[in-house]
Amino acid sequence: MENNSVDTKECEPAARHWREQVVDLLYWRDVKTTGVVFGASLLLLLSLMVCSIVSVSSYIGLALLSVTICFRIYKGILQAIQKSDEGHPFKQYLDQEVALSEDMVHKYSDIALAKLNKTICELRRLFLVEDLVDSIKFAVLMWILTYVGALFNGLTLLILGLIAVFSCPIVYEKHQAQIDHYLALVNNQVKDVIGKIQAKVPGMKRKTE
């Protein structure tokens, strides 16, 4: 048990650092890095709309191999001309440790399992109507998603989601006060409507009430 707690404490700084990097990426702290990640991700999704995932993966692999092979040959010729002995041009990357540690795999697999179990329990609660209001909300969401699915396919939704992920945080950061104000108004209106429906329809009041 002590070893597990120590491993968890050792993994926490790395996870915190990873979360900070993701936040910096989404908030465009480094415009160049975020632009590269966003552009590459968007290009990949757009490519998948035209070609199959096998073709896209093959083209990406060929492009990377073309760059690395040409660079390796170029450095080899340069070393031969200059009669230098710099060694393999990618030596520093070849010597780096890239294997996942057992502790990290166990940690994140446990987290994923916990979230999966929580999701299964929540779906059971919704489908077996433990709370009528929540089940009706879920049914309305499913009904809305049928129209969304009729208008967009999965890749289109992923592209829209990617654009939203890289644009909404920075927009919210710049206009937080106005957005919070309008969200509060919408939230109050929704609560009023739900309250009126619960008051008029028998059996829709929550158990806690």
PDB file of C-alpha atoms in Angstrom:
ATOM      1  CA  MET A   1       0.000   0.000   0.000  1.00  0.00           C
ATOM      2  CA  GLU A   2       2.860   2.357   0.846  1.00  0.00           C
ATOM      3  CA  ASN A   3       4.483   1.676  -2.542  1.00  0.00           C
ATOM      4  CA  ASN A   4       1.214   2.467  -4.335  1.00  0.00           C
ATOM      5  CA  SER A   5       0.858   5.767  -2.488  1.00  0.00           C
ATOM      6  CA  VAL A   6       4.449   6.679  -3.306  1.00  0.00           C
ATOM      7  CA  ASP A   7       3.921   5.819  -6.988  1.00  0.00           C
ATOM      8  CA  THR A   8       0.766   7.921  -7.075  1.00  0.00           C
ATOM      9  CA  LYS A   9       2.575  10.870  -5.527  1.00  0.00           C
ATOM     10  CA  GLU A  10       5.353  10.516  -8.083  1.00  0.00           C
ATOM     11  CA  CYS A  11       2.845  10.451 -10.968  1.00  0.00           C
ATOM     12  CA  GLU A  12       0.860  13.479  -9.733  1.00  0.00           C
ATOM     13  CA  PRO A  13       3.453  16.138 -10.718  1.00  0.00           C
ATOM     14  CA  ALA A  14       3.704  14.642 -14.219  1.00  0.00           C
ATOM     15  CA  ALA A  15      -0.095  14.587 -14.590  1.00  0.00           C
ATOM     16  CA  ARG A  16      -0.329  18.168 -13.294  1.00  0.00           C
ATOM     17  CA  HIS A  17       2.369  19.275 -15.735  1.00  0.00           C
ATOM     18  CA  TRP A  18       0.519  17.521 -18.583  1.00  0.00           C
ATOM     19  CA  ARG A  19      -2.752  19.287 -17.656  1.00  0.00           C
ATOM     20  CA  GLU A  20      -0.983  22.650 -17.573  1.00  0.00           C
ATOM     21  CA  GLN A  21       0.437  22.006 -21.027  1.00  0.00           C
ATOM     22  CA  VAL A  22      -3.035  21.166 -22.375  1.00  0.00           C
ATOM     23  CA  VAL A  23      -4.471  24.366 -20.849  1.00  0.00           C
ATOM     24  CA  ASP A  24      -1.653  26.446 -22.343  1.00  0.00           C
ATOM     25  CA  LEU A  25      -2.302  24.788 -25.687  1.00  0.00           C
ATOM     26  CA  LEU A  26      -6.049  25.474 -25.674  1.00  0.00           C
ATOM     27  CA  TYR A  27      -5.616  29.074 -24.483  1.00  0.00           C
ATOM     28  CA  TRP A  28      -3.035  29.826 -27.210  1.00  0.00           C
ATOM     29  CA  ARG A  29      -0.286  30.768 -24.747  1.00  0.00           C
ATOM     30  CA  ASP A  30       2.249  29.771 -27.408  1.00  0.00           C
ATOM     31  CA  VAL A  31       0.635  30.744 -30.702  1.00  0.00           C
ATOM     32  CA  LYS A  32       3.155  28.844 -32.827  1.00  0.00           C
ATOM     33  CA  THR A  33       2.781  25.532 -30.953  1.00  0.00           C
ATOM     34  CA  THR A  34      -1.013  25.756 -30.766  1.00  0.00           C
ATOM     35  CA  GLY A  35      -1.215  26.711 -34.434  1.00  0.00           C
ATOM     36  CA  VAL A  36       0.848  23.677 -35.443  1.00  0.00           C
ATOM     37  CA  VAL A  37      -1.210  21.270 -33.294  1.00  0.00           C
ATOM     38  CA  PHE A  38      -4.542  22.748 -34.380  1.00  0.00           C
ATOM     39  CA  GLY A  39      -3.557  22.884 -38.061  1.00  0.00           C
ATOM     40  CA  ALA A  40      -2.198  19.334 -38.087  1.00  0.00           C
ATOM     41  CA  SER A  41      -5.278  17.953 -36.288  1.00  0.00           C
ATOM     42  CA  LEU A  42      -7.663  19.788 -38.610  1.00  0.00           C
ATOM     43  CA  LEU A  43      -5.738  18.654 -41.691  1.00  0.00           C
ATOM     44  CA  LEU A  44      -5.850  15.057 -40.445  1.00  0.00           C
ATOM     45  CA  LEU A  45      -9.630  15.140 -39.945  1.00  0.00           C
ATOM     46  CA  LEU A  46     -10.202  16.806 -43.305  1.00  0.00           C
ATOM     47  CA  SER A  47      -8.017  14.146 -44.930  1.00  0.00           C
ATOM     48  CA  LEU A  48     -10.106  11.415 -43.311  1.00  0.00           C
ATOM     49  CA  MET A  49     -13.209  12.891 -44.959  1.00  0.00           C
ATOM     50  CA  VAL A  50     -11.598  12.360 -48.380  1.00  0.00           C
ATOM     51  CA  CYS A  51      -9.555   9.181 -47.880  1.00  0.00           C
ATOM     52  CA  SER A  52      -9.805   6.116 -45.673  1.00  0.00           C
ATOM     53  CA  ILE A  53      -7.899   5.916 -42.398  1.00  0.00           C
ATOM     54  CA  VAL A  54      -5.585   3.300 -43.963  1.00  0.00           C
ATOM     55  CA  SER A  55      -4.673   5.648 -46.817  1.00  0.00           C
ATOM     56  CA  VAL A  56      -4.197   8.636 -44.524  1.00  0.00           C
ATOM     57  CA  SER A  57      -2.001   6.613 -42.153  1.00  0.00           C
ATOM     58  CA  SER A  58       0.054   5.330 -45.088  1.00  0.00           C
ATOM     59  CA  TYR A  59       0.546   8.804 -46.551  1.00  0.00           C
ATOM     60  CA  ILE A  60       1.608  10.194 -43.155  1.00  0.00           C
ATOM     61  CA  GLY A  61       4.050   7.313 -42.701  1.00  0.00           C
ATOM     62  CA  LEU A  62       5.489   7.819 -46.189  1.00  0.00           C
ATOM     63  CA  ALA A  63       5.867  11.555 -45.624  1.00  0.00           C
ATOM     64  CA  LEU A  64       7.696  11.051 -42.322  1.00  0.00           C
ATOM     65  CA  LEU A  65       9.931   8.337 -43.803  1.00  0.00           C
ATOM     66  CA  SER A  66      10.739  10.542 -46.791  1.00  0.00           C
ATOM     67  CA  VAL A  67      11.862  13.351 -44.488  1.00  0.00           C
ATOM     68  CA  THR A  68      13.900  11.155 -42.137  1.00  0.00           C
ATOM     69  CA  ILE A  69      15.545   9.089 -44.916  1.00  0.00           C
ATOM     70  CA  CYS A  70      16.482  12.193 -46.925  1.00  0.00           C
ATOM     71  CA  PHE A  71      17.842  13.885 -43.807  1.00  0.00           C
ATOM     72  CA  ARG A  72      19.858  10.762 -42.902  1.00  0.00           C
ATOM     73  CA  ILE A  73      21.358  10.547 -46.415  1.00  0.00           C
ATOM     74  CA  TYR A  74      22.076  14.298 -46.428  1.00  0.00           C
ATOM     75  CA  LYS A  75      23.880  14.152 -43.087  1.00  0.00           C
ATOM     76  CA  GLY A  76      25.821  11.064 -44.218  1.00  0.00           C
ATOM     77  CA  ILE A  77      27.027  12.821 -47.389  1.00  0.00           C
ATOM     78  CA  LEU A  78      27.871  15.955 -45.386  1.00  0.00           C
ATOM     79  CA  GLN A  79      29.909  13.939 -42.886  1.00  0.00           C
ATOM     80  CA  ALA A  80      31.728  12.159 -45.720  1.00  0.00           C
ATOM     81  CA  ILE A  81      32.617  15.453 -47.414  1.00  0.00           C
ATOM     82  CA  GLN A  82      33.693  17.128 -44.177  1.00  0.00           C
ATOM     83  CA  LYS A  83      35.329  13.898 -42.952  1.00  0.00           C
ATOM     84  CA  SER A  84      33.661  14.310 -39.579  1.00  0.00           C
ATOM     85  CA  ASP A  85      32.407  11.624 -37.226  1.00  0.00           C
ATOM     86  CA  GLU A  86      29.211  13.057 -35.759  1.00  0.00           C
ATOM     87  CA  GLY A  87      27.490   9.688 -35.753  1.00  0.00           C
ATOM     88  CA  HIS A  88      23.820   8.997 -36.384  1.00  0.00           C
ATOM     89  CA  PRO A  89      21.843  12.260 -36.832  1.00  0.00           C
ATOM     90  CA  PHE A  90      18.958  10.901 -34.737  1.00  0.00           C
ATOM     91  CA  LYS A  91      21.130   9.382 -32.005  1.00  0.00           C
ATOM     92  CA  GLN A  92      19.758  11.586 -29.228  1.00  0.00           C
ATOM     93  CA  TYR A  93      16.210  10.496 -30.062  1.00  0.00           C
ATOM     94  CA  LEU A  94      17.160   6.834 -30.460  1.00  0.00           C
ATOM     95  CA  ASP A  95      18.739   6.851 -26.989  1.00  0.00           C
ATOM     96  CA  GLN A  96      15.675   8.341 -25.316  1.00  0.00           C
ATOM     97  CA  GLU A  97      13.433   6.082 -23.241  1.00  0.00           C
ATOM     98  CA  VAL A  98       9.977   5.902 -24.831  1.00  0.00           C
ATOM     99  CA  ALA A  99       8.498   2.875 -23.021  1.00  0.00           C
ATOM    100  CA  LEU A 100       5.492   3.460 -20.759  1.00  0.00           C
ATOM    101  CA  SER A 101       6.119   2.658 -17.120  1.00  0.00           C
ATOM    102  CA  GLU A 102       4.029  -0.031 -15.430  1.00  0.00           C
ATOM    103  CA  ASP A 103       2.950   2.388 -12.719  1.00  0.00           C
ATOM    104  CA  MET A 104       1.628   4.906 -15.224  1.00  0.00           C
ATOM    105  CA  VAL A 105      -0.274   2.234 -17.182  1.00  0.00           C
ATOM    106  CA  HIS A 106      -1.846   0.863 -13.971  1.00  0.00           C
ATOM    107  CA  LYS A 107      -2.743   4.329 -12.754  1.00  0.00           C
ATOM    108  CA  TYR A 108      -4.509   5.462 -15.914  1.00  0.00           C
ATOM    109  CA  SER A 109      -6.148   2.081 -16.511  1.00  0.00           C
ATOM    110  CA  ASP A 110      -7.605   2.295 -12.974  1.00  0.00           C
ATOM    111  CA  ILE A 111      -8.860   5.818 -13.685  1.00  0.00           C
ATOM    112  CA  ALA A 112     -10.418   4.676 -16.992  1.00  0.00           C
ATOM    113  CA  LEU A 113     -12.040   1.678 -15.290  1.00  0.00           C
ATOM    114  CA  ALA A 114     -13.497   3.874 -12.549  1.00  0.00           C
ATOM    115  CA  LYS A 115     -14.974   6.269 -15.124  1.00  0.00           C
ATOM    116  CA  LEU A 116     -16.364   3.355 -17.154  1.00  0.00           C
ATOM    117  CA  ASN A 117     -18.074   1.865 -14.097  1.00  0.00           C
ATOM    118  CA  LYS A 118     -19.487   5.262 -13.173  1.00  0.00           C
ATOM    119  CA  THR A 119     -20.842   5.702 -16.707  1.00  0.00           C
ATOM    120  CA  ILE A 120     -22.461   2.250 -16.656  1.00  0.00           C
ATOM    121  CA  CYS A 121     -24.144   2.989 -13.330  1.00  0.00           C
ATOM    122  CA  GLU A 122     -25.383   6.358 -14.604  1.00  0.00           C
ATOM    123  CA  LEU A 123     -26.820   4.802 -17.784  1.00  0.00           C
ATOM    124  CA  ARG A 124     -28.539   2.129 -15.718  1.00  0.00           C
ATOM    125  CA  ARG A 125     -30.052   4.846 -13.546  1.00  0.00           C
ATOM    126  CA  LEU A 126     -31.299   6.780 -16.574  1.00  0.00           C
ATOM    127  CA  PHE A 127     -32.685   3.842 -18.576  1.00  0.00           C
ATOM    128  CA  LEU A 128     -34.403   2.259 -15.560  1.00  0.00           C
ATOM    129  CA  VAL A 129     -35.934   5.648 -14.638  1.00  0.00           C
ATOM    130  CA  GLU A 130     -34.648   5.960 -11.093  1.00  0.00           C
ATOM    131  CA  ASP A 131     -35.338   9.696 -11.422  1.00  0.00           C
ATOM    132  CA  LEU A 132     -38.121  10.594 -13.874  1.00  0.00           C
ATOM    133  CA  VAL A 133     -36.858  14.139 -14.528  1.00  0.00           C
ATOM    134  CA  ASP A 134     -33.319  13.026 -15.349  1.00  0.00           C
ATOM    135  CA  SER A 135     -34.609  10.252 -17.616  1.00  0.00           C
ATOM    136  CA  ILE A 136     -36.840  12.703 -19.501  1.00  0.00           C
ATOM    137  CA  LYS A 137     -33.889  15.092 -19.907  1.00  0.00           C
ATOM    138  CA  PHE A 138     -31.829  12.210 -21.268  1.00  0.00           C
ATOM    139  CA  ALA A 139     -34.643  11.272 -23.676  1.00  0.00           C
ATOM    140  CA  VAL A 140     -34.812  14.867 -24.928  1.00  0.00           C
ATOM    141  CA  LEU A 141     -31.040  14.833 -25.443  1.00  0.00           C
ATOM    142  CA  MET A 142     -31.277  11.594 -27.442  1.00  0.00           C
ATOM    143  CA  TRP A 143     -34.092  13.094 -29.521  1.00  0.00           C
ATOM    144  CA  ILE A 144     -31.980  16.182 -30.295  1.00  0.00           C
ATOM    145  CA  LEU A 145     -29.030  13.963 -31.220  1.00  0.00           C
ATOM    146  CA  THR A 146     -31.174  12.165 -33.821  1.00  0.00           C
ATOM    147  CA  TYR A 147     -31.484  15.483 -35.675  1.00  0.00           C
ATOM    148  CA  VAL A 148     -27.783  16.226 -35.177  1.00  0.00           C
ATOM    149  CA  GLY A 149     -26.926  12.799 -36.596  1.00  0.00           C
ATOM    150  CA  ALA A 150     -29.175  13.428 -39.600  1.00  0.00           C
ATOM    151  CA  LEU A 151     -27.363  16.710 -40.365  1.00  0.00           C
ATOM    152  CA  PHE A 152     -23.748  15.754 -39.600  1.00  0.00           C
ATOM    153  CA  ASN A 153     -21.655  12.611 -39.724  1.00  0.00           C
ATOM    154  CA  GLY A 154     -19.130  11.645 -37.062  1.00  0.00           C
ATOM    155  CA  LEU A 155     -16.130  13.263 -38.761  1.00  0.00           C
ATOM    156  CA  THR A 156     -17.993  16.542 -39.261  1.00  0.00           C
ATOM    157  CA  LEU A 157     -18.863  16.584 -35.566  1.00  0.00           C
ATOM    158  CA  LEU A 158     -15.209  15.875 -34.698  1.00  0.00           C
ATOM    159  CA  ILE A 159     -14.091  18.792 -36.888  1.00  0.00           C
ATOM    160  CA  LEU A 160     -16.647  21.130 -35.310  1.00  0.00           C
ATOM    161  CA  GLY A 161     -15.625  19.871 -31.865  1.00  0.00           C
ATOM    162  CA  LEU A 162     -11.943  20.475 -32.620  1.00  0.00           C
ATOM    163  CA  ILE A 163     -12.653  24.032 -33.780  1.00  0.00           C
ATOM    164  CA  ALA A 164     -14.774  24.636 -30.670  1.00  0.00           C
ATOM    165  CA  VAL A 165     -12.102  23.243 -28.325  1.00  0.00           C
ATOM    166  CA  PHE A 166      -9.459  25.579 -29.758  1.00  0.00           C
ATOM    167  CA  SER A 167     -11.713  28.648 -30.046  1.00  0.00           C
ATOM    168  CA  CYS A 168     -14.202  28.604 -27.141  1.00  0.00           C
ATOM    169  CA  PRO A 169     -11.647  28.848 -24.280  1.00  0.00           C
ATOM    170  CA  ILE A 170      -9.962  31.948 -25.694  1.00  0.00           C
ATOM    171  CA  VAL A 171     -13.319  33.572 -26.531  1.00  0.00           C
ATOM    172  CA  TYR A 172     -14.589  32.822 -23.012  1.00  0.00           C
ATOM    173  CA  GLU A 173     -11.410  34.223 -21.481  1.00  0.00           C
ATOM    174  CA  LYS A 174     -11.839  37.522 -23.354  1.00  0.00           C
ATOM    175  CA  HIS A 175     -15.595  37.881 -22.777  1.00  0.00           C
ATOM    176  CA  GLN A 176     -16.094  35.982 -19.516  1.00  0.00           C
ATOM    177  CA  ALA A 177     -18.341  38.534 -17.784  1.00  0.00           C
ATOM    178  CA  GLN A 178     -20.832  38.819 -20.655  1.00  0.00           C
ATOM    179  CA  ILE A 179     -20.927  35.056 -21.284  1.00  0.00           C
ATOM    180  CA  ASP A 180     -21.468  34.275 -17.572  1.00  0.00           C
ATOM    181  CA  HIS A 181     -24.292  36.818 -17.468  1.00  0.00           C
ATOM    182  CA  TYR A 182     -26.170  35.291 -20.419  1.00  0.00           C
ATOM    183  CA  LEU A 183     -25.526  31.732 -19.223  1.00  0.00           C
ATOM    184  CA  ALA A 184     -27.010  32.625 -15.842  1.00  0.00           C
ATOM    185  CA  LEU A 185     -30.114  34.051 -17.558  1.00  0.00           C
ATOM    186  CA  VAL A 186     -30.550  30.909 -19.667  1.00  0.00           C
ATOM    187  CA  ASN A 187     -29.991  28.673 -16.631  1.00  0.00           C
ATOM    188  CA  ASN A 188     -32.632  30.541 -14.627  1.00  0.00           C
ATOM    189  CA  GLN A 189     -35.125  30.287 -17.495  1.00  0.00           C
ATOM    190  CA  VAL A 190     -34.536  26.538 -17.811  1.00  0.00           C
ATOM    191  CA  LYS A 191     -34.953  26.065 -14.047  1.00  0.00           C
ATOM    192  CA  ASP A 192     -38.218  28.031 -14.127  1.00  0.00           C
ATOM    193  CA  VAL A 193     -39.604  25.920 -16.965  1.00  0.00           C
ATOM    194  CA  ILE A 194     -38.572  22.661 -15.265  1.00  0.00           C
ATOM    195  CA  GLY A 195     -40.074  23.873 -11.986  1.00  0.00           C
ATOM    196  CA  LYS A 196     -43.409  24.658 -13.667  1.00  0.00           C
ATOM    197  CA  ILE A 197     -43.479  21.255 -15.395  1.00  0.00           C
ATOM    198  CA  GLN A 198     -42.659  19.463 -12.135  1.00  0.00           C
ATOM    199  CA  ALA A 199     -45.421  21.349 -10.347  1.00  0.00           C
ATOM    200  CA  LYS A 200     -48.047  20.453 -12.947  1.00  0.00           C
ATOM    201  CA  VAL A 201     -47.137  16.853 -13.827  1.00  0.00           C
ATOM    202  CA  PRO A 202     -47.674  14.279 -11.035  1.00  0.00           C
ATOM    203  CA  GLY A 203     -44.725  12.070 -10.164  1.00  0.00           C
ATOM    204  CA  MET A 204     -42.078  14.361 -11.662  1.00  0.00           C
ATOM    205  CA  LYS A 205     -40.846  15.823  -8.385  1.00  0.00           C
ATOM    206  CA  ARG A 206     -37.454  14.592  -7.266  1.00  0.00           C
ATOM    207  CA  LYS A 207     -37.214  12.188  -4.363  1.00  0.00           C
ATOM    208  CA  THR A 208     -35.268  14.726  -2.316  1.00  0.00           C
ATOM    209  CA  GLU A 209     -38.222  17.055  -2.457  1.00  0.00           C
TER     210      GLU A 209
END
